[in-house]
CSV table of N, CA, C and O in Angstrom, one decimal:
chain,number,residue,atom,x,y,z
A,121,UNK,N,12.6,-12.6,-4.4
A,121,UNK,CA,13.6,-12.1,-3.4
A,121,UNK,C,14.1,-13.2,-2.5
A,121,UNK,O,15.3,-13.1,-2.2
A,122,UNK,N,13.4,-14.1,-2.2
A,122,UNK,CA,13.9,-15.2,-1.2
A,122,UNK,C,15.3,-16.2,-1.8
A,122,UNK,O,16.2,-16.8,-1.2
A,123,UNK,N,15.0,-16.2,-3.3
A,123,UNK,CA,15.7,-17.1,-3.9
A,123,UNK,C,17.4,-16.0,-4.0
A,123,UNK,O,18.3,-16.6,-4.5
A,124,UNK,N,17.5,-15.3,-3.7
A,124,UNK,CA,18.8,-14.8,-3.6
A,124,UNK,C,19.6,-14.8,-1.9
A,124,UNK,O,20.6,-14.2,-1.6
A,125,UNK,N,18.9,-15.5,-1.1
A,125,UNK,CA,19.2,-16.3,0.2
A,125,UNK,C,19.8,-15.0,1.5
A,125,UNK,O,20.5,-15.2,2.5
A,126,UNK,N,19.3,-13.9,1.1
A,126,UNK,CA,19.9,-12.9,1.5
A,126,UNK,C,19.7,-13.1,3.1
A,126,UNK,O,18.6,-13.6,3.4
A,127,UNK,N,20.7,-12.6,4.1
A,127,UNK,CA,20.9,-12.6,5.3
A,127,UNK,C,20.3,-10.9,6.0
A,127,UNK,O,19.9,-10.7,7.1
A,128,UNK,N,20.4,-10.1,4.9
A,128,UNK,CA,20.2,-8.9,5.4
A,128,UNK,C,19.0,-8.1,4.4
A,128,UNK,O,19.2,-8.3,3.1
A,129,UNK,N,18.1,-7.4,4.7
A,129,UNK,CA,17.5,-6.7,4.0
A,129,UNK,C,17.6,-5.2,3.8
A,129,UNK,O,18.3,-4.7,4.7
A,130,UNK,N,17.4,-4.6,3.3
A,130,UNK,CA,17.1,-3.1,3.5
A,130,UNK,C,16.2,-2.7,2.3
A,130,UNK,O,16.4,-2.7,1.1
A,131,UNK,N,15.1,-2.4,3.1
A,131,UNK,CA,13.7,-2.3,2.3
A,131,UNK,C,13.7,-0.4,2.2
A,131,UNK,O,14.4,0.5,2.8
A,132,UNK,N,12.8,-0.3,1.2
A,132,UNK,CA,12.8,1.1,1.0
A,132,UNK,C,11.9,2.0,1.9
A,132,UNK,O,11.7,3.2,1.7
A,133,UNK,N,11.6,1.1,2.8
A,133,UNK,CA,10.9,1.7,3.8
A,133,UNK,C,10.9,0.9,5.2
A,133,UNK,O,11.0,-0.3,5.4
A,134,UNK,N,10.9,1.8,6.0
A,134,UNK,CA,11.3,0.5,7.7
A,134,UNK,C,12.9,0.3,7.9
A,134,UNK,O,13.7,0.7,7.0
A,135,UNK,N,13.4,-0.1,8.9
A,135,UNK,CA,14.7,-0.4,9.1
A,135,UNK,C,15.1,-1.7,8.7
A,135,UNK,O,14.4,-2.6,8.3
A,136,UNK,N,16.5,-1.8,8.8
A,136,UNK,CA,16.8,-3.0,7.9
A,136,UNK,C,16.4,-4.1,8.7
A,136,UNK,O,16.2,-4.0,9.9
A,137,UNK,N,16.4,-5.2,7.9
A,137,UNK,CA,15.6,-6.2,8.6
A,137,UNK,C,16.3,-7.7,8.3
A,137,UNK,O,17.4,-7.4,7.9
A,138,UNK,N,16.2,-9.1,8.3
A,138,UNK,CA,16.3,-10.5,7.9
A,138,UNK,C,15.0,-10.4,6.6
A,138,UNK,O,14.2,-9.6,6.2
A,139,UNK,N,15.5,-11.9,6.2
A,139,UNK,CA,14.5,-12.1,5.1
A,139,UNK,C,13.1,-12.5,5.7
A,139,UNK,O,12.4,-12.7,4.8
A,140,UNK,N,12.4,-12.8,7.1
A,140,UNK,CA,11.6,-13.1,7.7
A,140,UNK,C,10.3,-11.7,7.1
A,140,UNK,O,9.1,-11.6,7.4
A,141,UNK,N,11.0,-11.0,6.5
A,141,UNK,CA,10.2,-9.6,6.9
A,141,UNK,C,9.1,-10.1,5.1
A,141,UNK,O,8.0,-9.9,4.8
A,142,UNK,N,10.3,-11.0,4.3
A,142,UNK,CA,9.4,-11.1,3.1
A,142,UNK,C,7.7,-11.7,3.2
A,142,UNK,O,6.8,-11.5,2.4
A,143,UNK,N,7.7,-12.5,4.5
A,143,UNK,CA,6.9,-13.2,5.1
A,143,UNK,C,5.2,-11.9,5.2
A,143,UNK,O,4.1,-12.0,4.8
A,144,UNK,N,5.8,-11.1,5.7
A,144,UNK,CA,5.3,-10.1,6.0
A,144,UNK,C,4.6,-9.3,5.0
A,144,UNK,O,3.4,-9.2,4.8
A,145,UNK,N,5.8,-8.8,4.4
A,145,UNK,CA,5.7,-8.1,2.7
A,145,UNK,C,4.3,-9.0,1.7
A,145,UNK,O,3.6,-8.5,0.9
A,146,UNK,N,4.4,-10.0,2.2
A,146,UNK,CA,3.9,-10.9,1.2
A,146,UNK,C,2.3,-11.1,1.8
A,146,UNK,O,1.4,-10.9,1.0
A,147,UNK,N,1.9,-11.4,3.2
A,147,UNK,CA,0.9,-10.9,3.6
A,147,UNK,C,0.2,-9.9,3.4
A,147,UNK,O,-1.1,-10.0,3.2
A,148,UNK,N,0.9,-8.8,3.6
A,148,UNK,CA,0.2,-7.9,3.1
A,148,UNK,C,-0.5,-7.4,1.7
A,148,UNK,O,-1.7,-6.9,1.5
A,149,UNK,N,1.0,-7.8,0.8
A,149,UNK,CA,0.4,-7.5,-0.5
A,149,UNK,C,-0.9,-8.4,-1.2
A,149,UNK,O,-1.7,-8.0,-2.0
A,150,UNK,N,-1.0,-9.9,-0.6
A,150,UNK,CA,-2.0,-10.4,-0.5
A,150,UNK,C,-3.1,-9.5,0.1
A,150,UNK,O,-4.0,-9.3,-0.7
A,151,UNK,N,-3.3,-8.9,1.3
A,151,UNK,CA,-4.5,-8.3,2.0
A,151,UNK,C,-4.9,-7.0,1.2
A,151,UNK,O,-6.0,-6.6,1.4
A,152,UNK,N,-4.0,-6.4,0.2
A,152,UNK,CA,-4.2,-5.2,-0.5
A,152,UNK,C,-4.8,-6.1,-1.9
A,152,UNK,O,-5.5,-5.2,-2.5
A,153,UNK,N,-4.9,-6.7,-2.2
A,153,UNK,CA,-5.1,-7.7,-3.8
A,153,UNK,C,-6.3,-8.1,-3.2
A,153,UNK,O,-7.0,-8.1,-4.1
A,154,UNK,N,-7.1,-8.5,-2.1
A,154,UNK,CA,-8.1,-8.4,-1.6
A,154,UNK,C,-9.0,-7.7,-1.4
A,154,UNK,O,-10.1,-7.9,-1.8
A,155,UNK,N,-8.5,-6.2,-0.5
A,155,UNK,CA,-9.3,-5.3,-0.5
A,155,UNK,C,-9.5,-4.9,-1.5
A,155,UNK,O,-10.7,-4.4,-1.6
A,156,UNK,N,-8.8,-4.9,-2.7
A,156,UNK,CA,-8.7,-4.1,-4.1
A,156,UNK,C,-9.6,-4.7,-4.8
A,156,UNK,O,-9.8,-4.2,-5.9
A,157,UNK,N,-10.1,-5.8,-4.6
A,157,UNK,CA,-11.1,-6.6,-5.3
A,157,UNK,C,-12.4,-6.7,-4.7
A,157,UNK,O,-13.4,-7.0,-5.4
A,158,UNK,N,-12.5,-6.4,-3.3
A,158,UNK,CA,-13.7,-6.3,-2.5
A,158,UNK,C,-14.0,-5.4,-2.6
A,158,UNK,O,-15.2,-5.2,-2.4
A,159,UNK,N,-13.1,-4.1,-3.0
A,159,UNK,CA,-13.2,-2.3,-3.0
A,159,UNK,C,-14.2,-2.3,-4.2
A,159,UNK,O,-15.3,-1.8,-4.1
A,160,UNK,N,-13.8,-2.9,-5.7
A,160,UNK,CA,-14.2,-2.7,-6.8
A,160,UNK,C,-15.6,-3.3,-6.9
A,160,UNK,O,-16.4,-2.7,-7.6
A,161,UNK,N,-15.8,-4.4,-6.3
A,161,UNK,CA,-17.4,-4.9,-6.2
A,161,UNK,C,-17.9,-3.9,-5.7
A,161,UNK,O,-18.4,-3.1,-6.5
A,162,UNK,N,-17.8,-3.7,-4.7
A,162,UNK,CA,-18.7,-2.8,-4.0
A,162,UNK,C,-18.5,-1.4,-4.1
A,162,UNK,O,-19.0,-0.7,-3.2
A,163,UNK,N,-17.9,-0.7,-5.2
A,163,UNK,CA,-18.3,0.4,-5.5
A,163,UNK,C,-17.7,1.4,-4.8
A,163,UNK,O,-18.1,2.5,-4.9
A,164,UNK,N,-16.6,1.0,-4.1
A,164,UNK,CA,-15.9,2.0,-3.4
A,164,UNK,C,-14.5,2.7,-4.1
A,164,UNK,O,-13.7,2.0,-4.7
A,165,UNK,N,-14.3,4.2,-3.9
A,165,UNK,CA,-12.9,4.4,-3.8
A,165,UNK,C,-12.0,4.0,-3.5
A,165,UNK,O,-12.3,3.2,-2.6
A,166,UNK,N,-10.5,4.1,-3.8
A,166,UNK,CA,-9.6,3.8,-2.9
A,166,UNK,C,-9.7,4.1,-1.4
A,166,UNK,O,-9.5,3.4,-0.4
A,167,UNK,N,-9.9,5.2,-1.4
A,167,UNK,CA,-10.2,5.9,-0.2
A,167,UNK,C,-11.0,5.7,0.9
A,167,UNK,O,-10.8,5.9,2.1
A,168,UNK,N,-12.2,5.4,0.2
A,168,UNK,CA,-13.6,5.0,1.4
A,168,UNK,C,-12.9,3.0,1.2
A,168,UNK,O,-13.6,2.4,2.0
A,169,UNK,N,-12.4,2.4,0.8
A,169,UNK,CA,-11.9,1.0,0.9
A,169,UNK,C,-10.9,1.1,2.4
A,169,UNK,O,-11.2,0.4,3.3
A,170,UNK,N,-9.9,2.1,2.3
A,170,UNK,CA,-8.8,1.9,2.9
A,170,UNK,C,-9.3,2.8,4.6
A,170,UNK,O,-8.7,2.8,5.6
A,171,UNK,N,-10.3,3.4,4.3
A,171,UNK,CA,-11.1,4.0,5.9
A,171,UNK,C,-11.6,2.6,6.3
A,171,UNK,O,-11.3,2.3,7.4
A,172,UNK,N,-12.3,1.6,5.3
A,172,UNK,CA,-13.1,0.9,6.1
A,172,UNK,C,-12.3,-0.3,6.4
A,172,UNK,O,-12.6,-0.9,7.4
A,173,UNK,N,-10.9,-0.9,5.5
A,173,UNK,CA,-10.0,-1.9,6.6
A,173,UNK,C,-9.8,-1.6,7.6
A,173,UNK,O,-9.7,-0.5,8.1
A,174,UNK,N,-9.7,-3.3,8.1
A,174,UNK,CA,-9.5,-3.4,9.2
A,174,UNK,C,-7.5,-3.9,9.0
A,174,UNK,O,-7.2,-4.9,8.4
A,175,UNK,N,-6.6,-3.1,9.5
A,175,UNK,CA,-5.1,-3.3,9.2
A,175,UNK,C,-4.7,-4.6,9.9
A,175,UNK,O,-3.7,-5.2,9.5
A,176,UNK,N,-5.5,-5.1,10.8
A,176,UNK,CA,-5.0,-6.6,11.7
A,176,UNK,C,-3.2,-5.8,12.2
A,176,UNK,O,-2.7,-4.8,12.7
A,177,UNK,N,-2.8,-7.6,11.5
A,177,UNK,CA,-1.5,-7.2,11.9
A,177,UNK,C,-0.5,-5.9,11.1
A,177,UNK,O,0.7,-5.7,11.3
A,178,UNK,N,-1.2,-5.4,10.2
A,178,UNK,CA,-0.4,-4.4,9.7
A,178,UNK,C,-0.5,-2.8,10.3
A,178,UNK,O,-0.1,-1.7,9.8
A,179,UNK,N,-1.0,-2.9,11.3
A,179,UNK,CA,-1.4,-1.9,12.0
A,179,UNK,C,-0.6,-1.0,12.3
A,179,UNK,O,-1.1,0.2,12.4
A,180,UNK,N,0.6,-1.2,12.6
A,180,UNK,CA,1.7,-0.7,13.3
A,180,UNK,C,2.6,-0.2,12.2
A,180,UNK,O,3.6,0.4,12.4
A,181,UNK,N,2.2,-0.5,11.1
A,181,UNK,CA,3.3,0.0,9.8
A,181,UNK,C,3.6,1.0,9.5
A,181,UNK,O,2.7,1.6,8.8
A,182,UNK,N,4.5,1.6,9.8
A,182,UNK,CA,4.8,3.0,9.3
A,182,UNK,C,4.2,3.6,8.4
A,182,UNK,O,4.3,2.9,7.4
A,183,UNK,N,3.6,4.9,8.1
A,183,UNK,CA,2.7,5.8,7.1
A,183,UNK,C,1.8,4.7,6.8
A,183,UNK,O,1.9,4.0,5.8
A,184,UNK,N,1.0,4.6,7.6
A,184,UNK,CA,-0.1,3.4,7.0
A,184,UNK,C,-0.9,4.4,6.3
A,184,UNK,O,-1.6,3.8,5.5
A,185,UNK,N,-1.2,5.8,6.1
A,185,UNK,CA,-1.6,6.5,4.3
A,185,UNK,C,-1.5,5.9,3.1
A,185,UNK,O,-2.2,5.9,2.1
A,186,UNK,N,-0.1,5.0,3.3
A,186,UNK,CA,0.4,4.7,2.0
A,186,UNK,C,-0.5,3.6,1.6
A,186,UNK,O,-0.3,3.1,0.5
A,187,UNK,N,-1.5,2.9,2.4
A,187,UNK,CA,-2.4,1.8,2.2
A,187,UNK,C,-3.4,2.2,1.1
A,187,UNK,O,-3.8,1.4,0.3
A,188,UNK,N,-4.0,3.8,1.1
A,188,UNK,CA,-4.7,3.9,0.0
A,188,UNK,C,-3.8,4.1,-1.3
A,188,UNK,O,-4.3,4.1,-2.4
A,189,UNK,N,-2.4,4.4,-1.1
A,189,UNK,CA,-2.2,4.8,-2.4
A,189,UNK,C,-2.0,3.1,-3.0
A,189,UNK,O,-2.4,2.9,-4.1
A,190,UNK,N,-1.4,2.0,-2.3
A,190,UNK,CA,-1.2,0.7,-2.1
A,190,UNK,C,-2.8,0.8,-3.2
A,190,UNK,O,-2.6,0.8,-4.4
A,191,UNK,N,-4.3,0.7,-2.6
A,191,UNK,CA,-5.4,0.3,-2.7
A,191,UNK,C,-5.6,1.2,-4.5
A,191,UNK,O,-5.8,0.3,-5.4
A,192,UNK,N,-5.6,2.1,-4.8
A,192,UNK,CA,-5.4,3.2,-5.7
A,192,UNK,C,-4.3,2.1,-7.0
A,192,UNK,O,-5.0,1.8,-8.0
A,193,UNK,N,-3.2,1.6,-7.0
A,193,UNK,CA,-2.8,0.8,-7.5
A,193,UNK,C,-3.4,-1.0,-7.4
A,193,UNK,O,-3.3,-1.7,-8.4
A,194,UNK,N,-3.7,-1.3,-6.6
A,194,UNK,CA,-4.1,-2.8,-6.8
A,194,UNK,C,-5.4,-2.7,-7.4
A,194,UNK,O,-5.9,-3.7,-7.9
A,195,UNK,N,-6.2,-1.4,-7.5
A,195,UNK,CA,-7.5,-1.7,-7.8
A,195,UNK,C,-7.3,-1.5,-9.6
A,195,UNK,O,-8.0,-2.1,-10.4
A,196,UNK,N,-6.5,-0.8,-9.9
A,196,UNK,CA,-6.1,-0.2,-11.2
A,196,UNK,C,-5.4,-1.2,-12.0
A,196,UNK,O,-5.7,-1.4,-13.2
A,197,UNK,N,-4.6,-2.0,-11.2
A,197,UNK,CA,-4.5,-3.4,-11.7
A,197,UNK,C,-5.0,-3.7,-12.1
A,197,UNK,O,-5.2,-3.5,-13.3
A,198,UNK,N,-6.1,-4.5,-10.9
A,198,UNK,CA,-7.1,-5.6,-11.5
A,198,UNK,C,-8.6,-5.1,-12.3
A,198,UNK,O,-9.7,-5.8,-12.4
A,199,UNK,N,-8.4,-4.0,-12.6
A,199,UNK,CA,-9.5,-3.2,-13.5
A,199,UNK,C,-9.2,-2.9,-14.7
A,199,UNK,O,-9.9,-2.4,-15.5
A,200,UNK,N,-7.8,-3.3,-14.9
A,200,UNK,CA,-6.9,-3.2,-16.0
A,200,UNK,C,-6.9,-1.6,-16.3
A,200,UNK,O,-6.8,-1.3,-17.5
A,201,UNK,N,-6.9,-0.9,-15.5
A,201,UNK,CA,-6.1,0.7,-15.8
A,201,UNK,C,-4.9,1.0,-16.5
A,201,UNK,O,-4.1,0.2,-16.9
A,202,UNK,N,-5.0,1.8,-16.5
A,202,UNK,CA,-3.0,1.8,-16.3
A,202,UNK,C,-2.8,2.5,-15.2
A,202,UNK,O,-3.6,3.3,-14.7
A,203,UNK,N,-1.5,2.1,-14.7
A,203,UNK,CA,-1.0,2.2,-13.5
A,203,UNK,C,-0.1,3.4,-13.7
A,203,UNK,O,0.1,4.1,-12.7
A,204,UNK,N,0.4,3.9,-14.7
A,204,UNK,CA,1.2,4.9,-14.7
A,204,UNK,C,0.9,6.2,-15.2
A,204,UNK,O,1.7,7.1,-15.3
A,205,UNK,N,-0.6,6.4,-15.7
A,205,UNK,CA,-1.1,8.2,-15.7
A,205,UNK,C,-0.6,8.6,-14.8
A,205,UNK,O,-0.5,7.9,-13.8
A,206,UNK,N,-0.2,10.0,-15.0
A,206,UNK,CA,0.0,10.8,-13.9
A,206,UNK,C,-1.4,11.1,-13.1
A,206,UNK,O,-1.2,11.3,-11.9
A,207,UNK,N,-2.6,11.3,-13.6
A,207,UNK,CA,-3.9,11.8,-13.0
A,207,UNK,C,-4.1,10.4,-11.6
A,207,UNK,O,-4.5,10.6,-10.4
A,208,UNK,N,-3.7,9.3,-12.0
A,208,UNK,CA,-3.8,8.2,-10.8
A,208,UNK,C,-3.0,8.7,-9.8
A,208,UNK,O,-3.5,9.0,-8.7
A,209,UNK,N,-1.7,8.9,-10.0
A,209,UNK,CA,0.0,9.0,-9.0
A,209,UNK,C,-0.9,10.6,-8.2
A,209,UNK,O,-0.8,10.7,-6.9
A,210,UNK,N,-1.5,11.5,-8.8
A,210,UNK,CA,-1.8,12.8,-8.2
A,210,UNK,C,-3.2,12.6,-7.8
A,210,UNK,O,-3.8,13.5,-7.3
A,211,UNK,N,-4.0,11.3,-8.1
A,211,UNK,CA,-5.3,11.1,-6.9
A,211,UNK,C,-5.1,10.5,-6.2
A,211,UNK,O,-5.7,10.6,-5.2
A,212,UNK,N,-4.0,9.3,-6.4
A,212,UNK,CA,-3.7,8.6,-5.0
A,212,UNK,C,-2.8,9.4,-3.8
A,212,UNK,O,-3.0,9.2,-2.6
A,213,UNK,N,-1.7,10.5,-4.3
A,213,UNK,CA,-1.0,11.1,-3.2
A,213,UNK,C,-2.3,12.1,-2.7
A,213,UNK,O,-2.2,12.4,-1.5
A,214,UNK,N,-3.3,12.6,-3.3
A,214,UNK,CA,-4.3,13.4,-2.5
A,214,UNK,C,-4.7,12.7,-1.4
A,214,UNK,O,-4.7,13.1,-0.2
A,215,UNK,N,-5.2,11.4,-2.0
A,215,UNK,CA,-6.0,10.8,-1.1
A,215,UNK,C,-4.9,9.9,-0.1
A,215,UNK,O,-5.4,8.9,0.2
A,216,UNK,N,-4.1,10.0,0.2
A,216,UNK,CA,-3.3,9.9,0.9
A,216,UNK,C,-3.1,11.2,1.5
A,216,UNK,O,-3.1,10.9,2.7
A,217,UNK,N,-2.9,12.3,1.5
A,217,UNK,CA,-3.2,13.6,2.4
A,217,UNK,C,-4.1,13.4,2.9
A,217,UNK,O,-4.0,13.6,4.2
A,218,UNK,N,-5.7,12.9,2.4
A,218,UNK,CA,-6.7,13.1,3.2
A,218,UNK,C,-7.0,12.5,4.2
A,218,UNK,O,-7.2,13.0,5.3
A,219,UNK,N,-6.8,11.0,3.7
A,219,UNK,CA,-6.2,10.4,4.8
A,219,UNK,C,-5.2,10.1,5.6
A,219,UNK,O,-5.1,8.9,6.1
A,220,UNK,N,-4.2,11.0,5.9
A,220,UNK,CA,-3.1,11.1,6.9
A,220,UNK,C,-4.2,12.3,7.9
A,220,UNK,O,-4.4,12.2,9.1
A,221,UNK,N,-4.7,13.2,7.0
A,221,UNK,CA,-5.1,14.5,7.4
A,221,UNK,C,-4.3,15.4,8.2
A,221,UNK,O,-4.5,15.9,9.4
A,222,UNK,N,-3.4,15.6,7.4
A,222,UNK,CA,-2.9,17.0,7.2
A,222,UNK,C,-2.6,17.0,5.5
A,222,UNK,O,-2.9,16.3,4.6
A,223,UNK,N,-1.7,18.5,5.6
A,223,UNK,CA,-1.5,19.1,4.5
A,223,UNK,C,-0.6,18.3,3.7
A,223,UNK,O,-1.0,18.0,2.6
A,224,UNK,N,0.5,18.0,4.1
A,224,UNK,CA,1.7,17.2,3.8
A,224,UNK,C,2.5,15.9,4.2
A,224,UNK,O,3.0,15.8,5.4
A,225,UNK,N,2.6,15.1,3.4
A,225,UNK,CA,3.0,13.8,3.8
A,225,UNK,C,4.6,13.9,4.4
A,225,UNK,O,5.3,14.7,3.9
A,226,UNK,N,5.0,13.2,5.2
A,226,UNK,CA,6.0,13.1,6.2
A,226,UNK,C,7.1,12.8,5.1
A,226,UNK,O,6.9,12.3,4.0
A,227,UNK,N,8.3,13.5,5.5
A,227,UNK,CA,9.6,12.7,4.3
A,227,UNK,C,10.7,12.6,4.9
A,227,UNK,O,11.1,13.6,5.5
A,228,UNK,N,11.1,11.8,5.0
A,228,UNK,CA,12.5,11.4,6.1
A,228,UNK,C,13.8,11.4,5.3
A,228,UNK,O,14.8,11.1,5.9
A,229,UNK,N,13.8,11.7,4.2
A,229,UNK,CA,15.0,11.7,3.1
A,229,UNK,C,15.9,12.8,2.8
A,229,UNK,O,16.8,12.6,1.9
């Protein structure tokens, strides 16, 4: 993404931004490629993984739920799953309800 020198962003989530935000993007998905590998040692869910981070600087991020579905895919990755069952996409949006805790996830679209 950096290599196309872009001045303006518009991410599919958050308001539009500079390319500074790739900085960001990129931290994170590092901290998820982490948890997702510390999750799988030790025997956890996506879900009991993404109760027990700690978000640091990602704290403030809009629908931070979406961290387990985030955790639910990186672990599936690197466990070599497949990423695209539907039974994955409908345990990670649960457990993203459970952890929002309510019924229904927010939709702004």
């Amino acid at each position: 993404m950096r290599s196309f020198n872009a001045t303006t962003v518009v991410p599919g989530h958050g308001v539009v931004c500079g390319p500074e935000a790739f900085d960001v993007i990129e931290r994170y998905l590092l901290m998820i490629q982490r948890v997702s590998g510390e999750a799988i040692e030790a025997g956890l869910t996506p879900l009991e993984a993404a109760m027990k981070v700690d978000l640091g600087e990602f704290v403030a991020l809009n629908d931070s739920e979406r961290l387990v579905g985030n955790l639910h895919r990186g672990m599936a990755e690197l466990s070599g799953a497949s990423v695209d069952e539907s039974t994955l996409r409908r345990e990670a949006i649960a457990d993203m309800v459970r952890m929002r805790g309510s019924e229904l996830l927010p939709c702004s679209a």
